[in-house]
Short mmCIF file of C-alpha atoms in Angstrom, two decimals:
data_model
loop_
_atom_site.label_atom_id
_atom_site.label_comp_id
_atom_site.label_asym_id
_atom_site.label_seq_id
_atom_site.Cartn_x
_atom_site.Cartn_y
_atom_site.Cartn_z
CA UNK A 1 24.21 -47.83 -64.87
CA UNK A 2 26.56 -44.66 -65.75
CA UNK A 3 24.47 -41.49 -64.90
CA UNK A 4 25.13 -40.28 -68.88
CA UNK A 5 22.71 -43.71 -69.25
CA UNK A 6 18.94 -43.17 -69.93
CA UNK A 7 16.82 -45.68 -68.43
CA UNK A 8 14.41 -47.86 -70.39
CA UNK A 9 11.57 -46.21 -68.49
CA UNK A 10 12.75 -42.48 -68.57
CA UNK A 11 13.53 -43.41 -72.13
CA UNK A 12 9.97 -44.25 -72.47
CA UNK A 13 8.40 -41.49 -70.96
CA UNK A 14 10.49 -38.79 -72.68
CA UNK A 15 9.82 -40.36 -76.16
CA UNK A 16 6.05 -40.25 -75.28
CA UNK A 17 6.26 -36.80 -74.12
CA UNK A 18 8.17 -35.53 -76.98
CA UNK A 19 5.34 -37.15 -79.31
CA UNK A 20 2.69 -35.71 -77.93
CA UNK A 21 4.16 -32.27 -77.27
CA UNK A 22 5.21 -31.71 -80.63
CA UNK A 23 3.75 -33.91 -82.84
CA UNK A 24 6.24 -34.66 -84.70
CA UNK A 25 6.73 -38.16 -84.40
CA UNK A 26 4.36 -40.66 -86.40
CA UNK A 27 4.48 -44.40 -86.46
CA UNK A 28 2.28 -45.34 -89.42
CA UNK A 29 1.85 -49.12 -90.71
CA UNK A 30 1.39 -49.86 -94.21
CA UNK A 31 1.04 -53.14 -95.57
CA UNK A 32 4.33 -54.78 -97.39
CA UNK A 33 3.73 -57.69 -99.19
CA UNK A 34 1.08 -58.89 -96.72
CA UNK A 35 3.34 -57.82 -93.85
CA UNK A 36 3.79 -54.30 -91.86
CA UNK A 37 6.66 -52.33 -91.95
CA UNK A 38 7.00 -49.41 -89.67
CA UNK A 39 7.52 -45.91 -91.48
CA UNK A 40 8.77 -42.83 -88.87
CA UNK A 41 8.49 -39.55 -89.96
CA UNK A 42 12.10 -37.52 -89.32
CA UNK A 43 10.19 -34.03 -89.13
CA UNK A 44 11.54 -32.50 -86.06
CA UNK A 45 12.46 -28.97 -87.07
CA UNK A 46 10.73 -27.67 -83.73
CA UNK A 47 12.10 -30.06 -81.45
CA UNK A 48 14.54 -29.10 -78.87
CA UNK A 49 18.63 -30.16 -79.65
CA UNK A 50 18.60 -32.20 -76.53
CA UNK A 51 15.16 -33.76 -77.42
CA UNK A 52 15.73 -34.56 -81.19
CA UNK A 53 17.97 -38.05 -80.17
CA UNK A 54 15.21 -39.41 -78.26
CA UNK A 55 12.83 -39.21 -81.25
CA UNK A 56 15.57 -40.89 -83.33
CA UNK A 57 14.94 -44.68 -83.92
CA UNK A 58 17.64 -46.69 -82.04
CA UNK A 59 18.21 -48.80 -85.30
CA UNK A 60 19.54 -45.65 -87.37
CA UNK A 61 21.43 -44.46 -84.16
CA UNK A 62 23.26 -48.34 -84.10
CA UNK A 63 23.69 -48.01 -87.82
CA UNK A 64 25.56 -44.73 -87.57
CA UNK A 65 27.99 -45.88 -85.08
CA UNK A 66 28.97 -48.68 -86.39
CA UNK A 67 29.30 -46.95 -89.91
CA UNK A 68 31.92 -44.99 -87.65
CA UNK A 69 33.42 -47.98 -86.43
CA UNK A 70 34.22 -49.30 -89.83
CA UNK A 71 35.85 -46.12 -91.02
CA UNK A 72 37.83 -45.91 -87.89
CA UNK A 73 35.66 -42.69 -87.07
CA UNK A 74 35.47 -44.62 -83.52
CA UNK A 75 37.48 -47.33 -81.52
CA UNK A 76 36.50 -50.55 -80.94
CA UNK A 77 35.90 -49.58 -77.24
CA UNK A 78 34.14 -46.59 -78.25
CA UNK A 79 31.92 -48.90 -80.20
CA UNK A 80 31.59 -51.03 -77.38
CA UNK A 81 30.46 -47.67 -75.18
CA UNK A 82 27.68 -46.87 -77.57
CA UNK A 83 25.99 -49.89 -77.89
CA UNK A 84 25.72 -50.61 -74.30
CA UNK A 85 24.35 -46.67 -73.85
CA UNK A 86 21.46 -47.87 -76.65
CA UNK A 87 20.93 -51.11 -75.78
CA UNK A 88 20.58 -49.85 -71.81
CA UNK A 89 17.77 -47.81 -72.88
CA UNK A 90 15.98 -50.12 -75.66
CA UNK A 91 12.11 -51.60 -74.98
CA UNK A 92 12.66 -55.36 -74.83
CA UNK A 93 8.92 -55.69 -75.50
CA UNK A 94 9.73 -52.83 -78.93
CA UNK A 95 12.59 -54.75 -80.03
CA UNK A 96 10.75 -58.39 -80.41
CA UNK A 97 8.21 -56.33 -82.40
CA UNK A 98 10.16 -54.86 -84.22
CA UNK A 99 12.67 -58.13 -85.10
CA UNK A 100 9.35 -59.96 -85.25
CA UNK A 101 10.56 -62.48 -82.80
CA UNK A 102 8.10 -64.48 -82.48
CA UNK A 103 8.04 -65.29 -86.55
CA UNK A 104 11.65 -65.85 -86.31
CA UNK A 105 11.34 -68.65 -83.66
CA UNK A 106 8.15 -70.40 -85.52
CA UNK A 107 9.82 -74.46 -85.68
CA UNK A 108 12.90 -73.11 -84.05
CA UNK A 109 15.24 -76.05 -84.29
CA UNK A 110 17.57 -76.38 -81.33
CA UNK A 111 20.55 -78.37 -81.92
CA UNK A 112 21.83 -81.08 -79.26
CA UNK A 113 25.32 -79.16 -79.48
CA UNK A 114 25.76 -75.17 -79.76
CA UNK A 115 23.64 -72.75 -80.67
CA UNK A 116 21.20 -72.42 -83.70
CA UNK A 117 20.68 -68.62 -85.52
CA UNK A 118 18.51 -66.82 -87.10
CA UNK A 119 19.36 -63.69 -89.76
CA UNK A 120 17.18 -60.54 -88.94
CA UNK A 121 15.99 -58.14 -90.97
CA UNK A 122 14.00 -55.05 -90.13
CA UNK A 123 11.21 -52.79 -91.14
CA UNK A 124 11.30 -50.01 -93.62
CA UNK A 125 12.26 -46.99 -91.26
CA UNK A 126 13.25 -43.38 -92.58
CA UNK A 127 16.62 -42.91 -92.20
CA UNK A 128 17.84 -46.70 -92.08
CA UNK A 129 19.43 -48.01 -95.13
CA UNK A 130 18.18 -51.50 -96.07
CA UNK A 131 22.10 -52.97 -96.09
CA UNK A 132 23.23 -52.32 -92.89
CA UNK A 133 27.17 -51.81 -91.90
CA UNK A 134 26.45 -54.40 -88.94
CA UNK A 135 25.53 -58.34 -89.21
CA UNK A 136 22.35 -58.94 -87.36
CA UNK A 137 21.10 -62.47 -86.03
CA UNK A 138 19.55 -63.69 -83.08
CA UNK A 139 20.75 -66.44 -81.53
CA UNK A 140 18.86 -69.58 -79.56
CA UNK A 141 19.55 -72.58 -77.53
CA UNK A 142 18.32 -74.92 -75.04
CA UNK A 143 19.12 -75.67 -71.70
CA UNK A 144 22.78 -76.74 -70.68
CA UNK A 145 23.69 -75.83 -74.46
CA UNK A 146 26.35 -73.22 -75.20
CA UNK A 147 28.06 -70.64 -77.42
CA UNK A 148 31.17 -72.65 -76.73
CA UNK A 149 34.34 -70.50 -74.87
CA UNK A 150 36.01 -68.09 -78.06
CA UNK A 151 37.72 -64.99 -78.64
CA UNK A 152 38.03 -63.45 -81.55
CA UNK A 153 40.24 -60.57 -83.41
CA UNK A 154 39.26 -58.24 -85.83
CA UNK A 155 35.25 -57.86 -85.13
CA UNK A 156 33.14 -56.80 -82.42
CA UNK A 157 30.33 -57.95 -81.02
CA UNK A 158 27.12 -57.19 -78.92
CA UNK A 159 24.58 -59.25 -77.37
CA UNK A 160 21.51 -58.32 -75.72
CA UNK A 161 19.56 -61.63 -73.90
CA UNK A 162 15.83 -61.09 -75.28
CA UNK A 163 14.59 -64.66 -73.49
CA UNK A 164 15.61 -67.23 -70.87
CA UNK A 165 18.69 -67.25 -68.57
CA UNK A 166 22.67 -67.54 -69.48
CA UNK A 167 25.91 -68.40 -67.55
CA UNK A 168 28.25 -65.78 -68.87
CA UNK A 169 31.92 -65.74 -68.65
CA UNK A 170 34.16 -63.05 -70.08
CA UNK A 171 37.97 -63.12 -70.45
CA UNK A 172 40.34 -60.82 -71.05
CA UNK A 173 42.63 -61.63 -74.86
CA UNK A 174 46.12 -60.63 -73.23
CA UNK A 175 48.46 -62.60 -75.83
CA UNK A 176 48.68 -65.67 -77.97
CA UNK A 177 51.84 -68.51 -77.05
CA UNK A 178 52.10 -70.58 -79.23
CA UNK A 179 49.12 -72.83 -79.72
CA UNK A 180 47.64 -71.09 -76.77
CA UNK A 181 45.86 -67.96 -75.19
CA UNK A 182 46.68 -65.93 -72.38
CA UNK A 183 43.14 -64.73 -71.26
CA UNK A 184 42.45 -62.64 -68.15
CA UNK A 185 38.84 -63.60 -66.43
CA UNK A 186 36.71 -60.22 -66.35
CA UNK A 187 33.18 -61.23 -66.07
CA UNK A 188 31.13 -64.38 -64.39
CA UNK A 189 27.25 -63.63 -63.54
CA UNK A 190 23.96 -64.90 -64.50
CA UNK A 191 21.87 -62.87 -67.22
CA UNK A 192 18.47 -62.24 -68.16
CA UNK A 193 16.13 -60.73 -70.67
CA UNK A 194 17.21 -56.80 -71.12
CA UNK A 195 21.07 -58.06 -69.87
CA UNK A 196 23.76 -57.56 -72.48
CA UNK A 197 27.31 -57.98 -72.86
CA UNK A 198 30.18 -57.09 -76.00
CA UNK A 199 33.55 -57.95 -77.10
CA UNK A 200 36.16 -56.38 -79.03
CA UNK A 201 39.92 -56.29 -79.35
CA UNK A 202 40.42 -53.43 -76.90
CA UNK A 203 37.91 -55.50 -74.07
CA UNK A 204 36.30 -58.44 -72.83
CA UNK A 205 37.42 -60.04 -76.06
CA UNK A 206 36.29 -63.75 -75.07
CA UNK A 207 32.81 -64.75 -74.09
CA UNK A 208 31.25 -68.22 -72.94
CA UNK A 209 27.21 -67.96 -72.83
CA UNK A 210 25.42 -71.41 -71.08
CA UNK A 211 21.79 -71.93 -71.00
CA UNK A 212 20.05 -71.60 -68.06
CA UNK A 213 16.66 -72.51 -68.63
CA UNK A 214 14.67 -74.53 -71.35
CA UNK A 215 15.17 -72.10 -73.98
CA UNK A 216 17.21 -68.78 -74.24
CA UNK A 217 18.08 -66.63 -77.11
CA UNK A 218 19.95 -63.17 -77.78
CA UNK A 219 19.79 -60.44 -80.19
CA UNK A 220 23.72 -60.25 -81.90
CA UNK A 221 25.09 -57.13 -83.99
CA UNK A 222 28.35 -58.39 -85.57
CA UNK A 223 31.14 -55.90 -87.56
CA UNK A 224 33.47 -58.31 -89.26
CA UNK A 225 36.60 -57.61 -90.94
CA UNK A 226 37.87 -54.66 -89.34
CA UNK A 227 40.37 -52.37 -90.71
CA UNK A 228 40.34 -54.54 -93.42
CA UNK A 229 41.12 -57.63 -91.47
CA UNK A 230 39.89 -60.90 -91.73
CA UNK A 231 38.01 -61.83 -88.54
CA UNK A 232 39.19 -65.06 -86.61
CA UNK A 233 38.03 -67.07 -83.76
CA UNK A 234 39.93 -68.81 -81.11
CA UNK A 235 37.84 -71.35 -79.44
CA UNK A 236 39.33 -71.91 -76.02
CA UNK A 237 39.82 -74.84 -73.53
CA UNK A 238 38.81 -73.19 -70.83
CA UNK A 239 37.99 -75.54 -68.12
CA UNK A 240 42.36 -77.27 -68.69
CA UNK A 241 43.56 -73.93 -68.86
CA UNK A 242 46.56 -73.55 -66.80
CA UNK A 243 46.83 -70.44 -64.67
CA UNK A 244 49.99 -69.07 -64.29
CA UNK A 245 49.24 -66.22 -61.92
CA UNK A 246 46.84 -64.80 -59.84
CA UNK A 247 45.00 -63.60 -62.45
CA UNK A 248 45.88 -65.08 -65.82
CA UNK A 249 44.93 -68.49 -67.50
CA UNK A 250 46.86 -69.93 -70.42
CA UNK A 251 44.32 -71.79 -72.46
CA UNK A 252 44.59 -74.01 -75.39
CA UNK A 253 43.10 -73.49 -79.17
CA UNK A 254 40.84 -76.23 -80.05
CA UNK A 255 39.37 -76.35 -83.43
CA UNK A 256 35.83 -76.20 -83.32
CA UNK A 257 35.16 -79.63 -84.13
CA UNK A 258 37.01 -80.60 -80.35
CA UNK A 259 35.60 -77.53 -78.49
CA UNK A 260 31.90 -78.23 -79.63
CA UNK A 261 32.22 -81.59 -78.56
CA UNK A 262 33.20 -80.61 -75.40
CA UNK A 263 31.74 -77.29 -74.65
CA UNK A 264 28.59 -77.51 -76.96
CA UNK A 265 26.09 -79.49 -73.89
CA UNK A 266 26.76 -79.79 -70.20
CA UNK A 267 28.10 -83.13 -69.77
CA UNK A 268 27.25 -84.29 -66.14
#
């Protein structure tokens, strides 16, 4: 990790710390139509300037930045910077709580091809708007299944694994040819829970995620339509691609009917 990174357990102890030090910081539950919803008090007038971040909820932080993102406030790599600071330092065991994970996988169906998702909403929390500027979905599969090989322009993405194991590939967008992508590989490593990965025009813009064990999900934030253009997705033929250097594949476009056939379940 960069050294400007907090880790999840400094993070941890410095949030504590600042709680009890100041108390200033209150988690209260309340019931909400039969279910709780997290209220945080934003009094911190005491607090010191380089403590008052910490005691900011990670979900308003994400929201802010990618508010920036979609007023071109930030780049796309900037974006891309920011989320993997927060996600670096966020609880996994705080984040299924607070996504209420394990409602949102009750009769989880897993398809035979792909991926199934799930749309996540979160808790009332001061200072968090209850439309978000970012999609939010978490997405499962089961073993050998896969978030088929695709790029994409005009969006970003981030994806933090919150159970099971993934095979992920990242590429490089360099240029399209014709029915085809030039992609650069960037990225080929086995993830777990608390790994994470993003895309965007300016990096890493193609990703390939394989199941590694009988189930596996991650947690997705999604900003579509940037600078007012319509998001597109390129899946890929990865596995023909012709390389045509040391370090660049060209790889065909396959509607998603073709690449889901292909690249949707391990085919041994």
């Amino acid at each position: 990790m960069a050294e400007e990174e907090i880790s999840r357990r400094d993070f941890s102890r410095k949030m504590l710390g600042a709680v009890l030090t100041f108390s200033l910081f209150e988690t209260l539950f309340s019931a909400c139509s039969g279910e709780k919803s997290l209220i945080v008090s934003g009094k911190n007038d005491f607090v010191e300037p380089s403590v008052a971040p910490i005691l900011k909820h990670w979900s308003v932080e994400l929201n802010e930045f990618c508010g920036d993102l979609q007023i071109s406030k930030i780049s796309p790599l900037d974006w891309q910077k920011q989320i993997d600071r927060l996600y670096s330092r966020i609880e996994l065991e705080e984040l299924l709580k607070f996504i209420d994970f394990e409602k949102l996988t009750r009769k989880f169906e897993y398809p035979d091809l792909g991926v199934n998702t799930r749309n996540v909403s979160f808790p009332a929390i001061e200072g968090l708007p209850e439309k978000t500027f970012y999609v939010k979905k978490i997405f499962g599969m089961k073993k050998g299944r896969a978030v088929i090989p695709h790029g994409h322009s005009n969006m970003t993405s981030a994806h933090l694994v919150i159970k099971g194991e993934f095979a992920l590939k990242h590429f490089e967008k360099v240029r399209f040819e014709d029915e085809h992508l030039i992609v650069k590989p960037t990225i080929d490593k086995l993830i777990g829970p608390g790994d994470f990965s993003s895309i965007s025009d300016e990096k890493d813009n193609v990703h390939w995620f394989i199941a590694d064990t009988e189930a596996a999900f991650t947690f997705d934030v999604i900003m579509l339509d940037l600078k007012g253009q319509k998001t597109d997705i390129h899946n890929l033929d990865i596995d023909a691609a012709e390389r045509i250097s040391d370090d660049l594949l060209r790889a065909r476009i396959l509607d998603v009917e073709t690449a889901l056939k292909k690249y949707g379940k391990q085919h041994h």
